[in-house]
PDB file of N, CA and C in Angstrom:
ATOM      1  N   UNK A   1     -39.540  14.160  -3.199  1.00 45.00           N
ATOM      2  CA  UNK A   1     -39.074  14.348  -2.001  1.00 45.00           C
ATOM      3  C   UNK A   1     -38.263  13.276  -1.526  1.00 45.00           C
ATOM      4  N   UNK A   2     -37.176  13.522  -0.706  1.00 57.00           N
ATOM      5  CA  UNK A   2     -36.091  12.646  -0.212  1.00 57.00           C
ATOM      6  C   UNK A   2     -36.895  11.700   0.763  1.00 57.00           C
ATOM      7  N   UNK A   3     -36.799  10.482   0.852  1.00 59.00           N
ATOM      8  CA  UNK A   3     -37.257   9.798   1.798  1.00 59.00           C
ATOM      9  C   UNK A   3     -36.586   9.829   3.204  1.00 59.00           C
ATOM     10  N   UNK A   4     -35.170  10.294   3.187  1.00 66.00           N
ATOM     11  CA  UNK A   4     -34.580  10.432   4.374  1.00 66.00           C
ATOM     12  C   UNK A   4     -34.188  11.925   4.383  1.00 66.00           C
ATOM     13  N   UNK A   5     -34.703  12.538   5.574  1.00 69.00           N
ATOM     14  CA  UNK A   5     -34.586  13.956   5.595  1.00 69.00           C
ATOM     15  C   UNK A   5     -32.986  14.157   5.938  1.00 69.00           C
ATOM     16  N   UNK A   6     -32.724  15.645   5.272  1.00 80.00           N
ATOM     17  CA  UNK A   6     -31.362  15.821   5.514  1.00 80.00           C
ATOM     18  C   UNK A   6     -30.880  16.145   6.851  1.00 80.00           C
ATOM     19  N   UNK A   7     -29.986  15.508   7.301  1.00 85.00           N
ATOM     20  CA  UNK A   7     -29.470  15.304   8.852  1.00 85.00           C
ATOM     21  C   UNK A   7     -27.873  15.479   8.569  1.00 85.00           C
ATOM     22  N   UNK A   8     -27.327  16.515   9.114  1.00 89.00           N
ATOM     23  CA  UNK A   8     -25.823  16.630   8.942  1.00 89.00           C
ATOM     24  C   UNK A   8     -25.054  15.608   9.670  1.00 89.00           C
ATOM     25  N   UNK A   9     -25.597  15.110  10.885  1.00 89.00           N
ATOM     26  CA  UNK A   9     -24.997  14.052  11.647  1.00 89.00           C
ATOM     27  C   UNK A   9     -24.970  12.712  10.832  1.00 89.00           C
ATOM     28  N   UNK A  10     -26.063  12.495  10.176  1.00 88.00           N
ATOM     29  CA  UNK A  10     -26.392  11.252   9.415  1.00 88.00           C
ATOM     30  C   UNK A  10     -25.444  11.331   8.235  1.00 88.00           C
ATOM     31  N   UNK A  11     -25.349  12.366   7.599  1.00 90.00           N
ATOM     32  CA  UNK A  11     -24.465  12.548   6.274  1.00 90.00           C
ATOM     33  C   UNK A  11     -23.027  12.363   6.702  1.00 90.00           C
ATOM     34  N   UNK A  12     -22.825  12.801   8.060  1.00 93.00           N
ATOM     35  CA  UNK A  12     -21.133  12.833   8.610  1.00 93.00           C
ATOM     36  C   UNK A  12     -20.849  11.408   8.897  1.00 93.00           C
ATOM     37  N   UNK A  13     -21.916  10.682   9.230  1.00 92.00           N
ATOM     38  CA  UNK A  13     -21.511   9.156   9.956  1.00 92.00           C
ATOM     39  C   UNK A  13     -21.558   8.444   8.477  1.00 92.00           C
ATOM     40  N   UNK A  14     -22.357   8.739   7.437  1.00 92.00           N
ATOM     41  CA  UNK A  14     -22.302   8.021   6.253  1.00 92.00           C
ATOM     42  C   UNK A  14     -20.870   8.100   5.609  1.00 92.00           C
ATOM     43  N   UNK A  15     -20.471   9.316   5.669  1.00 94.00           N
ATOM     44  CA  UNK A  15     -19.098   9.703   4.981  1.00 94.00           C
ATOM     45  C   UNK A  15     -18.064   8.959   5.717  1.00 94.00           C
ATOM     46  N   UNK A  16     -17.957   8.974   7.122  1.00 96.00           N
ATOM     47  CA  UNK A  16     -17.166   8.208   7.881  1.00 96.00           C
ATOM     48  C   UNK A  16     -17.379   6.661   7.543  1.00 96.00           C
ATOM     49  N   UNK A  17     -18.499   6.216   7.384  1.00 96.00           N
ATOM     50  CA  UNK A  17     -18.518   4.821   7.260  1.00 96.00           C
ATOM     51  C   UNK A  17     -18.052   4.525   5.715  1.00 96.00           C
ATOM     52  N   UNK A  18     -18.377   5.376   4.763  1.00 97.00           N
ATOM     53  CA  UNK A  18     -17.470   5.014   3.681  1.00 97.00           C
ATOM     54  C   UNK A  18     -16.057   5.036   3.541  1.00 97.00           C
ATOM     55  N   UNK A  19     -15.346   5.870   4.501  1.00 97.00           N
ATOM     56  CA  UNK A  19     -13.891   5.930   4.630  1.00 97.00           C
ATOM     57  C   UNK A  19     -13.619   4.689   5.326  1.00 97.00           C
ATOM     58  N   UNK A  20     -14.327   4.356   6.485  1.00 97.00           N
ATOM     59  CA  UNK A  20     -13.879   2.995   7.082  1.00 97.00           C
ATOM     60  C   UNK A  20     -14.048   1.886   6.221  1.00 97.00           C
ATOM     61  N   UNK A  21     -14.968   1.719   5.550  1.00 98.00           N
ATOM     62  CA  UNK A  21     -15.137   0.681   4.400  1.00 98.00           C
ATOM     63  C   UNK A  21     -13.841   0.656   3.618  1.00 98.00           C
ATOM     64  N   UNK A  22     -13.654   1.842   3.091  1.00 97.00           N
ATOM     65  CA  UNK A  22     -12.455   1.765   2.251  1.00 97.00           C
ATOM     66  C   UNK A  22     -11.223   1.150   2.849  1.00 97.00           C
ATOM     67  N   UNK A  23     -11.010   1.894   4.031  1.00 97.00           N
ATOM     68  CA  UNK A  23      -9.623   1.310   4.664  1.00 97.00           C
ATOM     69  C   UNK A  23      -9.799  -0.086   5.131  1.00 97.00           C
ATOM     70  N   UNK A  24     -11.064  -0.530   5.325  1.00 97.00           N
ATOM     71  CA  UNK A  24     -11.055  -2.055   5.697  1.00 97.00           C
ATOM     72  C   UNK A  24     -10.924  -2.843   4.454  1.00 97.00           C
ATOM     73  N   UNK A  25     -11.320  -2.594   3.393  1.00 97.00           N
ATOM     74  CA  UNK A  25     -11.106  -3.112   2.206  1.00 97.00           C
ATOM     75  C   UNK A  25      -9.517  -3.256   1.850  1.00 97.00           C
ATOM     76  N   UNK A  26      -9.032  -2.088   2.069  1.00 96.00           N
ATOM     77  CA  UNK A  26      -7.578  -2.031   1.661  1.00 96.00           C
ATOM     78  C   UNK A  26      -6.846  -2.795   2.853  1.00 96.00           C
ATOM     79  N   UNK A  27      -7.063  -2.757   3.958  1.00 96.00           N
ATOM     80  CA  UNK A  27      -6.359  -3.562   4.938  1.00 96.00           C
ATOM     81  C   UNK A  27      -6.641  -5.072   4.709  1.00 96.00           C
ATOM     82  N   UNK A  28      -7.848  -5.547   4.331  1.00 97.00           N
ATOM     83  CA  UNK A  28      -7.908  -6.943   4.018  1.00 97.00           C
ATOM     84  C   UNK A  28      -7.229  -7.216   2.802  1.00 97.00           C
ATOM     85  N   UNK A  29      -7.049  -6.365   1.759  1.00 95.00           N
ATOM     86  CA  UNK A  29      -6.179  -6.761   0.728  1.00 95.00           C
ATOM     87  C   UNK A  29      -4.933  -6.761   0.976  1.00 95.00           C
ATOM     88  N   UNK A  30      -4.356  -5.960   1.817  1.00 93.00           N
ATOM     89  CA  UNK A  30      -2.865  -6.342   2.164  1.00 93.00           C
ATOM     90  C   UNK A  30      -2.833  -7.462   2.943  1.00 93.00           C
ATOM     91  N   UNK A  31      -3.635  -7.715   3.859  1.00 96.00           N
ATOM     92  CA  UNK A  31      -3.538  -9.161   4.627  1.00 96.00           C
ATOM     93  C   UNK A  31      -3.533 -10.113   3.757  1.00 96.00           C
ATOM     94  N   UNK A  32      -4.372 -10.164   2.661  1.00 96.00           N
ATOM     95  CA  UNK A  32      -4.419 -11.248   1.905  1.00 96.00           C
ATOM     96  C   UNK A  32      -3.190 -11.446   1.203  1.00 96.00           C
ATOM     97  N   UNK A  33      -2.524 -10.416   0.624  1.00 96.00           N
ATOM     98  CA  UNK A  33      -1.415 -10.607  -0.096  1.00 96.00           C
ATOM     99  C   UNK A  33       0.025 -10.165   0.462  1.00 96.00           C
ATOM    100  N   UNK A  34      -0.131 -10.156   2.014  1.00 95.00           N
ATOM    101  CA  UNK A  34       0.939  -9.692   2.887  1.00 95.00           C
ATOM    102  C   UNK A  34       2.535 -10.555   2.454  1.00 95.00           C
ATOM    103  N   UNK A  35       2.133 -11.918   2.234  1.00 95.00           N
ATOM    104  CA  UNK A  35       3.351 -12.866   2.016  1.00 95.00           C
ATOM    105  C   UNK A  35       4.050 -12.514   0.560  1.00 95.00           C
ATOM    106  N   UNK A  36       3.052 -12.073  -0.455  1.00 96.00           N
ATOM    107  CA  UNK A  36       3.705 -11.741  -1.708  1.00 96.00           C
ATOM    108  C   UNK A  36       4.311 -10.272  -1.710  1.00 96.00           C
ATOM    109  N   UNK A  37       3.715  -9.457  -0.982  1.00 93.00           N
ATOM    110  CA  UNK A  37       4.184  -8.291  -0.701  1.00 93.00           C
ATOM    111  C   UNK A  37       5.641  -8.316   0.050  1.00 93.00           C
ATOM    112  N   UNK A  38       5.665  -8.858   1.131  1.00 95.00           N
ATOM    113  CA  UNK A  38       7.004  -9.046   1.762  1.00 95.00           C
ATOM    114  C   UNK A  38       8.024  -9.938   1.003  1.00 95.00           C
ATOM    115  N   UNK A  39       7.581 -10.723   0.246  1.00 96.00           N
ATOM    116  CA  UNK A  39       8.641 -11.369  -0.675  1.00 96.00           C
ATOM    117  C   UNK A  39       9.299 -10.599  -1.831  1.00 96.00           C
ATOM    118  N   UNK A  40       8.297  -9.702  -2.261  1.00 96.00           N
ATOM    119  CA  UNK A  40       8.627  -8.948  -3.398  1.00 96.00           C
ATOM    120  C   UNK A  40       9.683  -7.961  -2.693  1.00 96.00           C
ATOM    121  N   UNK A  41       9.300  -7.316  -1.552  1.00 95.00           N
ATOM    122  CA  UNK A  41      10.119  -6.399  -0.895  1.00 95.00           C
ATOM    123  C   UNK A  41      11.581  -6.801  -0.781  1.00 95.00           C
ATOM    124  N   UNK A  42      11.684  -8.118  -0.191  1.00 96.00           N
ATOM    125  CA  UNK A  42      12.937  -8.745   0.058  1.00 96.00           C
ATOM    126  C   UNK A  42      13.689  -8.869  -1.133  1.00 96.00           C
ATOM    127  N   UNK A  43      13.157  -9.476  -2.139  1.00 96.00           N
ATOM    128  CA  UNK A  43      13.715  -9.721  -3.506  1.00 96.00           C
ATOM    129  C   UNK A  43      14.097  -8.494  -4.102  1.00 96.00           C
ATOM    130  N   UNK A  44      13.407  -7.227  -3.915  1.00 95.00           N
ATOM    131  CA  UNK A  44      13.991  -5.973  -4.499  1.00 95.00           C
ATOM    132  C   UNK A  44      15.327  -5.613  -3.633  1.00 95.00           C
ATOM    133  N   UNK A  45      15.181  -5.753  -2.278  1.00 95.00           N
ATOM    134  CA  UNK A  45      16.347  -5.602  -1.570  1.00 95.00           C
ATOM    135  C   UNK A  45      17.375  -6.290  -1.863  1.00 95.00           C
ATOM    136  N   UNK A  46      17.132  -7.538  -2.142  1.00 94.00           N
ATOM    137  CA  UNK A  46      18.388  -8.558  -2.599  1.00 94.00           C
ATOM    138  C   UNK A  46      18.986  -8.106  -3.730  1.00 94.00           C
ATOM    139  N   UNK A  47      18.178  -7.803  -4.632  1.00 93.00           N
ATOM    140  CA  UNK A  47      18.720  -7.237  -6.034  1.00 93.00           C
ATOM    141  C   UNK A  47      19.634  -6.130  -5.851  1.00 93.00           C
ATOM    142  N   UNK A  48      19.077  -5.227  -5.123  1.00 91.00           N
ATOM    143  CA  UNK A  48      19.925  -3.828  -4.931  1.00 91.00           C
ATOM    144  C   UNK A  48      20.935  -4.110  -4.132  1.00 91.00           C
ATOM    145  N   UNK A  49      21.070  -5.029  -3.278  1.00 92.00           N
ATOM    146  CA  UNK A  49      22.278  -5.184  -2.320  1.00 92.00           C
ATOM    147  C   UNK A  49      23.265  -5.872  -3.235  1.00 92.00           C
ATOM    148  N   UNK A  50      22.658  -6.893  -4.159  1.00 90.00           N
ATOM    149  CA  UNK A  50      23.626  -7.609  -5.113  1.00 90.00           C
ATOM    150  C   UNK A  50      24.165  -6.536  -6.114  1.00 90.00           C
ATOM    151  N   UNK A  51      23.503  -5.731  -6.479  1.00 86.00           N
ATOM    152  CA  UNK A  51      23.910  -4.554  -7.583  1.00 86.00           C
ATOM    153  C   UNK A  51      25.111  -3.802  -6.924  1.00 86.00           C
ATOM    154  N   UNK A  52      24.894  -3.349  -5.605  1.00 87.00           N
ATOM    155  CA  UNK A  52      25.967  -2.502  -4.956  1.00 87.00           C
ATOM    156  C   UNK A  52      26.947  -3.201  -4.572  1.00 87.00           C
ATOM    157  N   UNK A  53      26.920  -4.529  -4.100  1.00 86.00           N
ATOM    158  CA  UNK A  53      27.944  -5.391  -3.967  1.00 86.00           C
ATOM    159  C   UNK A  53      29.030  -5.875  -5.011  1.00 86.00           C
ATOM    160  N   UNK A  54      28.213  -6.283  -6.172  1.00 87.00           N
ATOM    161  CA  UNK A  54      29.022  -6.790  -7.117  1.00 87.00           C
ATOM    162  C   UNK A  54      29.330  -5.777  -8.499  1.00 87.00           C
ATOM    163  N   UNK A  55      28.330  -5.089  -8.965  1.00 84.00           N
ATOM    164  CA  UNK A  55      28.274  -4.372 -10.168  1.00 84.00           C
ATOM    165  C   UNK A  55      29.004  -2.861  -9.824  1.00 84.00           C
ATOM    166  N   UNK A  56      28.194  -2.368  -8.885  1.00 81.00           N
ATOM    167  CA  UNK A  56      28.767  -1.028  -8.567  1.00 81.00           C
ATOM    168  C   UNK A  56      30.323  -0.728  -8.416  1.00 81.00           C
ATOM    169  N   UNK A  57      31.115  -1.537  -7.793  1.00 80.00           N
ATOM    170  CA  UNK A  57      32.535  -1.537  -8.061  1.00 80.00           C
ATOM    171  C   UNK A  57      33.114  -1.509  -9.489  1.00 80.00           C
ATOM    172  N   UNK A  58      32.306  -2.367 -10.079  1.00 81.00           N
ATOM    173  CA  UNK A  58      32.816  -2.650 -11.627  1.00 81.00           C
ATOM    174  C   UNK A  58      32.677  -1.287 -12.432  1.00 81.00           C
ATOM    175  N   UNK A  59      31.546  -0.697 -12.214  1.00 80.00           N
ATOM    176  CA  UNK A  59      31.265   0.633 -12.768  1.00 80.00           C
ATOM    177  C   UNK A  59      32.210   1.665 -12.323  1.00 80.00           C
ATOM    178  N   UNK A  60      32.458   1.808 -11.120  1.00 79.00           N
ATOM    179  CA  UNK A  60      33.485   2.697 -10.530  1.00 79.00           C
ATOM    180  C   UNK A  60      34.843   2.685 -11.208  1.00 79.00           C
ATOM    181  N   UNK A  61      35.296   1.248 -11.444  1.00 78.00           N
ATOM    182  CA  UNK A  61      36.524   1.198 -12.114  1.00 78.00           C
ATOM    183  C   UNK A  61      36.658   1.804 -13.457  1.00 78.00           C
ATOM    184  N   UNK A  62      35.463   1.742 -14.122  1.00 72.00           N
ATOM    185  CA  UNK A  62      35.497   2.209 -15.632  1.00 72.00           C
ATOM    186  C   UNK A  62      35.184   3.927 -15.646  1.00 72.00           C
ATOM    187  N   UNK A  63      34.924   4.482 -14.553  1.00 70.00           N
ATOM    188  CA  UNK A  63      34.717   6.071 -14.577  1.00 70.00           C
ATOM    189  C   UNK A  63      36.097   6.662 -14.329  1.00 70.00           C
TER     190      UNK A  63
END
């Protein structure tokens, strides 16, 4: 027999706690690596801008 009686409210609270804990872990991970994430995004945007600024016109000349 279960030590905890089946209670829908308790079950719903546990499921909500699992979701909250999951989001809190995800939020903590993003907070920990936010500088790395931001610098990676800036690098990606920079490379994309450089591509369209320098390389894309050269490709258009040859088409």
